XYZ file of C-alpha atoms in Angstrom:
690
model
C -6.659 53.911 -50.978
C -5.185 57.122 -52.081
C -5.387 58.508 -55.595
C -2.158 60.291 -56.316
C -2.613 62.948 -58.980
C 0.971 62.572 -60.086
C 2.518 61.335 -63.286
C 4.633 58.225 -63.593
C 7.338 60.235 -65.339
C 7.698 62.758 -62.515
C 7.684 60.133 -59.813
C 10.076 57.902 -61.662
C 12.569 60.732 -61.956
C 12.243 61.648 -58.304
C 12.815 58.061 -57.218
C 15.610 57.275 -59.630
C 17.905 56.513 -56.694
C 17.588 53.009 -55.221
C 14.596 52.404 -52.985
C 15.620 51.903 -49.386
C 12.641 51.129 -47.225
C 12.342 47.678 -45.720
C 10.698 46.598 -48.922
C 11.656 49.117 -51.580
C 10.320 47.566 -54.745
C 6.800 47.183 -53.434
C 6.995 50.540 -51.638
C 7.780 52.167 -54.977
C 4.792 50.396 -56.473
C 2.659 52.141 -53.848
C 4.105 55.502 -54.834
C 4.056 55.236 -58.643
C 0.417 55.467 -59.686
C -0.884 56.499 -63.092
C -2.964 59.680 -62.840
C -6.615 58.937 -62.162
C -6.182 55.261 -61.267
C -6.951 53.823 -57.843
C -4.399 51.957 -55.825
C -4.784 48.212 -56.101
C -5.003 45.423 -53.542
C -1.878 43.313 -53.111
C 1.593 43.749 -54.575
C 3.589 41.878 -57.186
C 7.035 42.182 -55.600
C 8.144 41.992 -51.984
C 11.413 41.967 -50.092
C 9.992 40.616 -46.832
C 10.156 36.881 -47.533
C 13.671 36.703 -49.024
C 15.363 40.060 -48.217
C 15.680 40.518 -51.984
C 13.186 42.067 -54.395
C 11.282 38.964 -55.509
C 8.107 38.370 -57.493
C 5.561 36.810 -55.131
C 5.012 34.022 -57.678
C 8.644 32.999 -57.162
C 8.509 32.816 -53.368
C 8.139 29.167 -52.278
C 5.787 29.722 -49.366
C 2.319 30.997 -48.544
C 1.953 34.683 -47.748
C -0.858 37.222 -47.779
C -0.564 40.951 -48.394
C -3.133 43.428 -47.038
C -2.355 46.832 -48.549
C -3.266 50.340 -47.462
C -5.986 50.361 -50.126
C -7.729 47.370 -48.564
C -7.128 48.653 -45.025
C -8.909 51.902 -45.890
C -11.718 50.257 -47.873
C -12.623 47.935 -45.007
C -11.822 50.336 -42.191
C -9.359 47.888 -40.633
C -7.755 49.251 -37.477
C -5.833 46.414 -35.855
C -3.724 43.346 -36.504
C -6.722 41.261 -35.421
C -8.850 42.902 -38.131
C -6.234 42.104 -40.755
C -5.915 38.456 -39.729
C -9.632 37.974 -40.344
C -8.769 37.921 -44.052
C -5.715 35.645 -43.876
C -6.239 31.884 -44.355
C -4.749 29.814 -41.554
C -4.594 32.780 -39.157
C -6.601 33.594 -36.032
C -6.315 36.435 -33.538
C -6.691 35.840 -29.807
C -7.975 38.315 -27.252
C -4.502 38.777 -25.769
C -6.129 39.277 -22.330
C -7.449 42.584 -23.617
C -4.013 44.234 -23.578
C -2.007 43.030 -26.606
C -1.922 41.557 -30.085
C -1.861 37.760 -29.977
C -1.943 35.452 -32.979
C -2.331 31.808 -33.915
C -0.761 30.896 -37.266
C -1.037 27.320 -38.459
C -1.957 26.250 -34.947
C 0.972 27.969 -33.201
C 0.240 30.728 -30.727
C 2.541 33.733 -30.249
C 2.677 37.160 -28.638
C 6.066 38.014 -30.173
C 6.173 37.147 -33.884
C 5.647 40.747 -35.006
C 8.063 42.751 -37.130
C 8.205 46.278 -38.462
C 10.068 46.751 -41.742
C 11.674 43.366 -41.154
C 12.949 44.139 -37.623
C 11.697 42.461 -34.452
C 8.878 44.305 -32.649
C 8.055 41.718 -29.993
C 6.702 43.582 -26.974
C 3.116 42.887 -25.953
C 0.992 45.839 -27.055
C -1.640 46.789 -29.637
C -0.210 48.021 -32.922
C -1.998 50.611 -35.070
C -2.183 50.624 -38.877
C -2.161 54.401 -39.430
C 1.350 54.427 -40.967
C 1.238 51.052 -42.715
C 1.809 50.770 -46.432
C 0.782 47.134 -46.073
C 0.737 44.162 -43.707
C 2.391 40.959 -44.870
C 1.564 37.661 -43.144
C 4.005 34.853 -43.905
C 2.968 31.336 -42.894
C 5.317 28.585 -41.798
C 8.720 28.858 -40.050
C 10.745 31.865 -41.225
C 13.890 31.698 -39.099
C 16.193 31.939 -42.119
C 14.962 35.520 -42.607
C 13.666 36.584 -39.186
C 15.579 34.497 -36.645
C 14.210 32.656 -33.614
C 10.495 32.070 -33.154
C 8.046 32.449 -36.001
C 7.167 28.760 -35.827
C 3.734 29.225 -37.377
C 4.607 32.374 -39.283
C 5.190 36.092 -38.780
C 3.356 39.383 -39.229
C 5.438 42.162 -40.799
C 4.293 45.783 -41.049
C 5.812 47.682 -43.962
C 5.605 51.386 -43.129
C 5.246 54.425 -45.350
C 8.254 56.581 -46.221
C 9.010 59.888 -47.885
C 8.431 59.765 -51.653
C 9.952 63.194 -52.481
C 6.625 64.207 -54.041
C 3.853 66.372 -52.552
C 0.798 64.554 -51.212
C -1.656 65.147 -48.365
C -4.472 63.012 -47.024
C -6.685 63.500 -43.986
C -9.545 61.276 -42.861
C -12.176 61.663 -40.154
C -14.418 58.769 -39.173
C -17.072 58.116 -36.549
C -19.022 54.997 -35.655
C -22.415 54.080 -34.291
C -20.941 53.317 -30.853
C -19.795 56.933 -30.436
C -16.106 56.524 -31.238
C -14.156 58.688 -33.655
C -10.762 58.633 -35.356
C -8.632 61.196 -37.202
C -5.659 60.292 -39.395
C -3.250 62.397 -41.425
C -0.586 61.694 -44.043
C 1.548 64.596 -45.268
C 4.313 63.881 -47.801
C 6.333 67.020 -48.520
C 9.508 67.418 -50.626
C 12.046 69.770 -49.057
C 14.237 69.920 -52.121
C 15.254 67.795 -55.079
C 16.947 65.229 -52.836
C 15.174 65.622 -49.507
C 11.658 64.716 -48.438
C 9.649 64.647 -45.211
C 6.619 62.476 -44.547
C 4.518 62.680 -41.398
C 1.752 60.235 -40.497
C -0.394 60.677 -37.425
C -3.526 59.343 -35.727
C -5.821 60.184 -32.851
C -8.599 57.839 -31.820
C -11.158 57.939 -29.038
C -12.979 54.647 -29.261
C -16.128 53.260 -27.723
C -17.341 49.659 -27.700
C -20.618 47.778 -27.721
C -19.251 46.237 -24.506
C -20.303 48.215 -21.437
C -17.575 50.362 -19.808
C -15.007 49.516 -22.515
C -13.188 52.322 -24.321
C -9.786 53.383 -25.605
C -7.723 56.449 -26.396
C -4.647 56.277 -28.574
C -2.526 58.646 -30.551
C 0.661 58.337 -32.546
C 2.958 60.278 -34.843
C 5.563 59.000 -37.292
C 7.817 61.485 -39.134
C 10.255 60.039 -41.693
C 12.986 61.811 -43.623
C 14.207 60.580 -47.004
C 17.609 61.728 -48.306
C 18.834 60.948 -51.812
C 22.591 61.274 -51.370
C 23.625 60.990 -55.002
C 22.523 58.657 -57.781
C 23.504 55.482 -55.893
C 22.635 56.176 -52.243
C 19.540 56.886 -50.214
C 19.138 57.330 -46.456
C 15.899 57.087 -44.479
C 15.474 58.314 -40.899
C 12.335 57.663 -38.898
C 10.838 58.063 -35.450
C 7.503 56.858 -34.107
C 5.736 57.547 -30.841
C 2.593 55.599 -29.926
C 0.454 55.932 -26.808
C -2.353 53.441 -26.263
C -4.579 53.359 -23.189
C -7.684 51.194 -23.088
C -9.909 49.121 -20.878
C -8.428 45.649 -20.469
C -11.511 43.644 -21.395
C -11.110 39.897 -20.804
C -14.585 39.054 -22.134
C -17.134 36.635 -20.705
C -16.979 33.192 -19.055
C -18.357 29.876 -20.275
C -21.418 28.111 -18.928
C -20.807 24.368 -19.091
C -19.216 23.823 -22.508
C -20.380 26.966 -24.347
C -19.927 30.744 -23.955
C -22.420 32.267 -21.548
C -25.477 33.449 -23.482
C -27.126 36.817 -23.023
C -24.027 38.524 -21.610
C -22.386 39.888 -24.767
C -22.344 43.468 -23.468
C -21.672 42.760 -19.790
C -18.301 43.495 -18.205
C -17.165 40.826 -15.740
C -14.967 42.438 -13.104
C -14.027 46.040 -12.365
C -13.704 48.109 -15.566
C -12.287 51.150 -13.747
C -9.421 49.082 -12.323
C -8.862 47.085 -15.552
C -6.722 48.995 -18.003
C -3.738 48.752 -20.310
C -1.263 51.588 -20.826
C 1.520 51.405 -23.441
C 4.087 53.964 -24.610
C 6.289 52.999 -27.562
C 9.231 54.913 -29.042
C 10.849 53.596 -32.235
C 13.813 55.227 -33.986
C 15.139 53.840 -37.261
C 17.990 54.409 -39.685
C 18.234 52.833 -43.146
C 20.833 53.249 -45.857
C 21.180 51.561 -49.210
C 24.097 52.046 -51.559
C 24.562 50.650 -55.038
C 28.202 49.567 -55.238
C 28.047 48.693 -58.904
C 26.022 46.864 -61.491
C 23.995 44.254 -59.606
C 25.784 44.855 -56.292
C 23.960 46.526 -53.386
C 24.879 47.086 -49.748
C 22.268 48.088 -47.190
C 21.821 48.455 -43.456
C 18.775 48.972 -41.283
C 19.133 49.779 -37.578
C 16.259 50.248 -35.176
C 16.034 51.187 -31.509
C 12.830 50.638 -29.574
C 11.879 51.739 -26.083
C 8.721 50.147 -24.674
C 6.890 50.897 -21.414
C 3.821 48.736 -20.793
C 1.586 48.348 -17.746
C -1.715 46.561 -17.462
C -4.047 45.562 -14.671
C -7.169 43.426 -14.877
C -9.969 42.054 -12.753
C -11.505 39.270 -14.800
C -13.680 36.124 -14.776
C -11.633 33.056 -13.888
C -14.483 30.561 -13.443
C -18.266 30.298 -13.556
C -19.729 28.064 -10.845
C -22.856 26.617 -12.458
C -24.271 25.211 -9.209
C -24.552 28.644 -7.591
C -24.637 30.902 -10.689
C -21.645 32.805 -9.387
C -18.506 33.965 -11.135
C -15.138 33.720 -9.454
C -12.962 36.736 -10.257
C -9.191 36.868 -10.516
C -6.869 39.867 -10.567
C -3.262 40.784 -11.276
C -1.161 43.521 -12.804
C 2.044 43.453 -14.792
C 4.697 46.058 -15.593
C 7.171 45.551 -18.451
C 9.878 47.782 -19.836
C 12.097 46.743 -22.706
C 14.737 48.324 -24.903
C 15.484 46.711 -28.259
C 18.456 47.503 -30.467
C 18.808 45.618 -33.754
C 21.030 46.145 -36.774
C 20.812 44.200 -40.042
C 23.375 44.460 -42.835
C 22.879 42.809 -46.232
C 25.004 42.472 -49.344
C 23.011 41.530 -52.440
C 24.736 40.291 -55.588
C 22.256 40.261 -58.458
C 24.472 39.347 -61.412
C 25.024 36.055 -63.273
C 27.659 33.720 -61.897
C 29.194 31.235 -64.291
C 26.624 32.228 -66.881
C 23.711 31.313 -64.545
C 21.202 33.952 -63.487
C 21.108 34.268 -59.704
C 20.678 36.523 -56.675
C 23.002 35.998 -53.734
C 22.288 37.388 -50.273
C 24.916 37.512 -47.537
C 24.190 39.272 -44.278
C 24.417 39.478 -40.524
C 22.270 40.721 -37.656
C 23.252 41.986 -34.228
C 20.755 42.613 -31.471
C 20.294 43.293 -27.779
C 17.128 43.272 -25.687
C 16.996 44.352 -22.037
C 13.724 43.699 -20.232
C 12.316 44.236 -16.759
C 9.130 42.529 -15.710
C 7.118 42.511 -12.490
C 3.761 40.939 -11.736
C 1.555 41.387 -8.642
C -1.469 39.284 -7.730
C -4.700 40.893 -6.576
C -6.308 39.593 -3.395
C -9.967 40.420 -2.730
C -11.005 41.522 0.731
C -14.079 39.346 0.257
C -14.549 36.029 -1.511
C -14.052 37.267 -5.060
C -17.403 35.678 -5.996
C -20.053 37.772 -7.773
C -23.526 36.860 -9.073
C -23.578 36.060 -12.777
C -26.472 38.507 -13.138
C -24.483 41.485 -11.691
C -20.802 40.786 -12.328
C -19.660 44.394 -12.849
C -18.221 45.598 -9.541
C -16.144 48.239 -7.803
C -13.426 45.914 -6.512
C -11.881 46.176 -3.067
C -8.568 44.366 -3.307
C -4.847 44.592 -2.626
C -2.049 43.871 -5.125
C 1.037 42.144 -3.736
C 3.624 39.623 -4.958
C 2.710 35.965 -4.665
C 5.261 33.181 -4.342
C 5.291 32.590 -8.105
C 4.789 36.105 -9.488
C 7.469 37.186 -11.947
C 10.001 39.798 -10.917
C 12.976 39.625 -13.230
C 15.488 41.347 -15.424
C 16.666 39.729 -18.648
C 19.290 40.547 -21.230
C 19.078 38.792 -24.569
C 21.771 39.141 -27.214
C 21.807 37.742 -30.709
C 24.496 37.496 -33.345
C 23.437 35.918 -36.614
C 24.942 35.216 -40.011
C 22.882 34.141 -43.013
C 23.409 33.316 -46.658
C 20.828 32.673 -49.352
C 21.052 31.784 -53.019
C 18.225 32.262 -55.515
C 19.442 30.279 -58.503
C 17.719 30.418 -61.911
C 19.473 27.893 -64.169
C 16.603 28.083 -66.690
C 13.483 30.154 -67.241
C 11.284 27.362 -65.916
C 12.995 26.716 -62.578
C 14.230 28.653 -59.574
C 15.949 27.260 -56.488
C 15.872 29.148 -53.201
C 18.350 27.806 -50.639
C 19.397 29.509 -47.432
C 20.994 28.907 -44.070
C 21.081 31.034 -40.938
C 23.262 30.597 -37.871
C 22.105 32.325 -34.684
C 23.906 32.572 -31.382
C 21.269 33.479 -28.829
C 22.309 34.260 -25.251
C 19.967 34.987 -22.388
C 20.994 36.221 -18.937
C 18.137 35.990 -16.458
C 18.034 37.485 -12.973
C 15.204 36.515 -10.668
C 14.775 39.505 -8.373
C 12.579 37.573 -5.960
C 15.510 35.460 -4.786
C 18.425 37.034 -6.691
C 18.999 33.773 -8.582
C 20.893 34.116 -11.845
C 20.342 31.822 -14.802
C 21.816 31.852 -18.263
C 21.332 29.907 -21.449
C 23.195 30.019 -24.774
C 21.780 28.393 -27.901
C 23.379 27.977 -31.288
C 20.530 27.712 -33.793
C 20.965 26.484 -37.357
C 17.938 27.276 -39.523
C 17.862 25.952 -43.112
C 15.458 26.681 -45.916
C 15.167 24.958 -49.278
C 12.587 25.701 -51.935
C 12.164 24.795 -55.584
C 9.872 26.768 -57.912
C 8.820 25.306 -61.255
C 7.331 27.673 -63.846
C 5.647 25.650 -66.620
C 4.121 28.846 -68.048
C 4.678 32.549 -67.569
C 1.624 32.839 -65.272
C 1.955 29.609 -63.259
C 4.456 28.544 -60.612
C 4.521 25.313 -58.615
C 6.731 25.027 -55.548
C 7.943 22.764 -52.802
C 9.573 24.061 -49.629
C 11.166 22.945 -46.374
C 11.991 25.333 -43.538
C 12.888 25.151 -39.861
C 12.689 27.446 -36.867
C 13.417 27.313 -33.134
C 11.962 28.798 -29.958
C 14.433 28.929 -27.034
C 13.415 27.503 -23.658
C 12.909 31.026 -22.283
C 9.785 31.384 -24.456
C 8.820 34.223 -26.748
C 8.838 36.797 -23.904
C 11.892 35.451 -21.946
C 9.582 34.654 -19.020
C 9.830 30.864 -18.702
C 13.495 30.288 -17.846
C 13.759 28.444 -14.535
C 16.195 26.107 -12.803
C 14.189 23.294 -14.360
C 14.080 24.622 -17.924
C 17.545 26.218 -18.072
C 19.059 23.047 -19.509
C 16.305 22.296 -22.026
C 16.990 22.615 -25.725
C 14.822 24.910 -27.889
C 11.527 23.800 -29.343
C 11.796 22.951 -33.026
C 9.410 23.667 -35.910
C 9.728 21.822 -39.238
C 7.470 22.806 -42.126
C 6.907 20.806 -45.316
C 4.897 22.627 -47.950
C 3.895 22.303 -51.598
C 1.793 24.800 -53.459
C 1.038 26.764 -56.567
C 0.514 30.356 -57.678
C -1.380 31.386 -60.796
C -2.404 34.610 -62.499
C -5.599 33.623 -64.359
C -5.933 37.203 -65.587
C -3.454 40.027 -65.507
C -3.319 41.446 -61.976
C -5.168 38.613 -60.182
C -3.221 36.102 -58.073
C -4.634 32.725 -57.003
C -2.636 30.597 -54.545
C -2.834 27.196 -52.903
C -0.598 25.646 -50.240
C -0.636 22.180 -48.660
C 1.508 21.818 -45.549
C 2.500 19.783 -42.536
C 4.098 21.615 -39.630
C 5.696 19.528 -36.874
C 6.464 21.078 -33.492
C 8.814 18.962 -31.408
C 10.966 19.316 -28.284
C 7.940 20.643 -26.431
C 7.902 20.107 -22.694
C 6.302 17.012 -21.201
C 6.155 15.447 -17.720
C 9.045 13.104 -17.036
C 7.755 9.522 -17.451
C 9.544 8.504 -14.238
C 7.073 10.619 -12.272
C 9.631 12.720 -10.412
C 7.856 15.965 -11.316
C 10.511 17.243 -13.716
C 9.954 17.989 -17.403
C 11.597 16.549 -20.497
C 11.478 17.387 -24.191
C 9.275 14.591 -25.508
C 6.047 16.453 -26.339
C 4.971 17.136 -29.913
C 2.291 18.913 -31.931
C 1.332 18.593 -35.585
C -0.566 20.965 -37.879
C -1.839 19.952 -41.306
C -3.812 21.987 -43.748
C -4.689 23.414 -47.112
C -4.755 27.183 -47.672
C -6.291 28.844 -50.721
C -6.034 32.553 -51.506
C -7.217 35.030 -54.121
C -6.088 38.658 -54.115
C -5.492 41.822 -56.169
C -7.879 42.832 -58.981
C -10.121 40.888 -61.374
C -10.564 43.997 -63.540
C -9.543 47.605 -63.055
C -12.971 48.133 -61.429
C -13.152 44.951 -59.329
C -10.734 44.193 -56.488
C -10.784 41.139 -54.262
C -9.222 39.535 -51.188
C -10.379 36.003 -50.371
C -9.092 33.001 -48.473
C -10.048 29.509 -47.352
C -8.276 27.154 -44.960
C -8.916 23.502 -44.160
C -6.788 22.705 -41.121
C -6.241 20.490 -38.116
C -3.742 21.014 -35.304
C -3.385 18.455 -32.525
C -1.093 17.221 -29.759
C 0.652 14.108 -31.097
C 2.724 13.343 -27.997
C 1.683 14.402 -24.498
C 2.999 17.806 -23.398
C 2.873 19.694 -20.101
C -0.180 21.504 -21.490
C -2.244 18.586 -22.780
C -2.474 14.878 -23.416
C -2.028 13.286 -26.811
C -5.065 13.721 -29.041
C -6.173 17.153 -27.801
C -6.867 19.738 -30.488
C -5.054 23.068 -30.467
C -7.350 26.001 -29.598
C -8.504 28.677 -32.046
C -8.052 26.404 -35.066
C -11.433 26.009 -36.808
C -11.523 23.093 -39.219
C -12.900 25.360 -41.965
C -12.163 29.064 -42.273
C -13.412 31.337 -45.085
C -13.175 35.043 -45.849
C -14.108 37.181 -48.827
C -13.964 40.900 -49.444
C -14.417 42.606 -52.777
C -14.928 46.125 -54.013
C -16.532 47.058 -57.305
C -16.517 50.573 -58.792
C -19.641 51.156 -60.866
C -18.442 54.556 -62.071
C -15.461 56.802 -61.443
C -17.292 58.183 -58.409
C -19.434 55.337 -57.008
C -18.304 51.999 -55.613
C -19.486 49.305 -53.215
C -17.897 46.589 -51.114
C -19.207 43.276 -49.824
C -17.541 40.773 -47.522
C -18.231 37.476 -45.767
C -16.356 35.928 -42.832
C -17.175 32.357 -41.775
C -15.684 29.887 -39.297
C -16.630 26.435 -38.107
C -16.413 25.633 -34.407
C -13.136 25.625 -32.502
C -11.981 25.191 -28.913
C -11.306 28.139 -26.622
C -8.352 26.458 -24.893
C -6.171 23.363 -24.944
C -8.520 21.798 -22.358
C -11.016 21.216 -25.209
C -13.732 21.697 -22.592
C -15.380 24.772 -24.138
C -16.395 25.138 -27.776
C -16.684 28.386 -29.694
C -19.633 27.858 -32.079
C -19.137 28.405 -35.787
C -20.549 31.540 -37.360
C -20.899 33.615 -40.514
C -20.806 37.410 -40.709
C -21.562 39.748 -43.633
C -19.941 43.187 -44.052
C -20.713 45.890 -46.613
C -19.528 49.336 -47.714
C -20.431 52.173 -50.066
C -17.925 54.671 -51.517
C -18.776 57.977 -53.172
C -16.564 60.793 -54.437
C -18.332 63.981 -53.366
C -16.046 66.201 -55.378
C -12.505 66.056 -56.628
C -10.266 65.104 -53.699
C -13.116 64.431 -51.242
C -14.523 60.943 -50.784
C -17.122 59.621 -48.344
C -17.565 55.998 -47.355
C -19.904 54.048 -45.117
C -18.894 50.661 -43.708
C -21.338 48.337 -41.966
C -19.862 45.405 -40.055
C -22.096 42.416 -39.296
C -24.817 43.672 -41.607
C -27.396 41.066 -40.552
C -26.627 41.133 -36.830
C -25.165 37.655 -36.361
C -24.718 36.663 -32.707
C -21.278 35.070 -32.480
C -18.106 34.682 -30.461
C -15.055 35.810 -32.361
C -12.171 34.421 -30.299
C -10.939 33.665 -26.775
C -7.955 33.615 -24.451
C -9.093 30.656 -22.350
C -12.299 28.916 -21.307
C -13.513 31.894 -19.261
C -12.119 34.794 -21.297
C -14.246 34.693 -24.444
C -14.754 37.665 -26.781
C -18.280 38.214 -28.125
C -18.485 39.463 -31.699
C -19.740 42.994 -32.280
C -23.368 43.506 -33.343
C -24.257 45.542 -36.411
C -21.886 48.515 -36.390
C -21.776 51.421 -38.847
C -18.756 53.620 -39.486
C -18.763 56.747 -41.669
C -15.540 58.244 -43.047
C -14.750 61.381 -45.008
C -11.345 61.479 -46.696
C -9.648 64.566 -48.108
C -6.757 64.305 -50.568
C -4.805 67.143 -52.129
């Protein structure tokens, strides 16, 4: 959390032009800080969920906001770290090469967005330039388009504030890793500002032979082109290279004990290498009183390669581990443009906010996978599973080798109607035309599929008092038959309709004290049109499978007092197959969905210079895969931190994760790719602000 020694008056004057980041109102809240006060957890207003600046209490769905202040206090470094504190959310291992999430029982590698624009390639995202992370639960197609059946993760990035500010931080941990971040915000004139964020990290792990190196830079330029117009230009380059660590196998129905630090496979030949270039342009222009036009366009170029030698099975009878191996190369270029017209004036004497917009996009991808064949048996003793592999990579009969071109054209309209102070209606509809051209380079077969997707949303918010809102909401989303990475289109699936997600949710939001937000949501999420074996037994698939998620999510965030900040969540949930699918029979439970999930983090400042943090993370048992054959035991972990201002502008902090050394298994990718939790780990950070 940064303490900006700037006055509200000066900042307000500098930012008099309309805010134009992906979420301007809340971004301004991050910039405008009274001198001497700390930044707070959470935000009051966001644009992410509705594309209009809306009080979170008036958004009829569950969402969690993890701000830069909380990210810094807890030393969070990844999307997986953030999801630890989001009810109803779990991170997977992503095969040790990517972010992968399960929201309300629905797994995805693609439901990631940056400033509201799709960022769906499989890689690890860093938080160095994040103003905050917003996790929206339930289908969000009306705002974000296809996918997002269980929810989405949106990163809101920092932008130029047109005020001088500098922050540098250096941290090191007990495993030998270190990280350096920088944030320089420099005005170049009364109407021009430059902000540069950067990071370098050389990380070590408690897991043997596992490390990473990543670095990134993100310059942004803010231009105030008159009293009614602002333009933002940005570019980001990220390089991430790390050991692709697939974890440990299971012994019978539990993770293998005593192997938390052991690498199964060949660590030197298991790696992930990603290079990401993102260029963005945003403009917002106030046409008149209550009338705003804005556009955001983003181009992304992604180059990702990973290779892994990993445990695929543990043979209990012989105490041997069977290893598997493959590599995968993916390149993708994304070009998206979103244009919105917002009318925020009364119509017919009724207060309202009307959104009309369209989105155009194109994604061109190339993907090739090769299977590794061992010169020997591929069996290693469970006692010495770390090897120097002798193998050859070559295409198998089913390995992917394709080129895809996806295009989207979408139109959406949304009305936020406020006929009285005590009620607000949020109604929206989005029409997507999604086309996919698929070329199989193994046999030169060409497939194509065009879907017209109609995604409605209807929510009603009742406000019996100024601090309480009660809502009901229905929303729908679709996932085309090509899957979230365009990889599953075949002759057999080309004619299948998209999967469908329908979410029914009621909830409430309450500010018991000024600045503290308590939330509750009760939901049922139905996933239908999932693939299932044809009942006639001919080996084909049909769309008769179904899955259902039900749950209650409770959240508490922001600040109890100006000294005490909190982020807490609890989820009671169950996700199961309700009609047999190609993945599982009816009655199976969805993996990585613990029945009970709890998290708590709070920071208390005893004086203006001394503060402390304490957190608890707890999960009941869950399954590691849809087979339901292996159980991840429940666990509880305690984290702590101490903060001390050494002198004006210099602060030191010490974070200790897993304070009492709990032995646990955090998550998994399948029954034999299980991630052990880290033992007690200390991280010291010194932060300089001027």
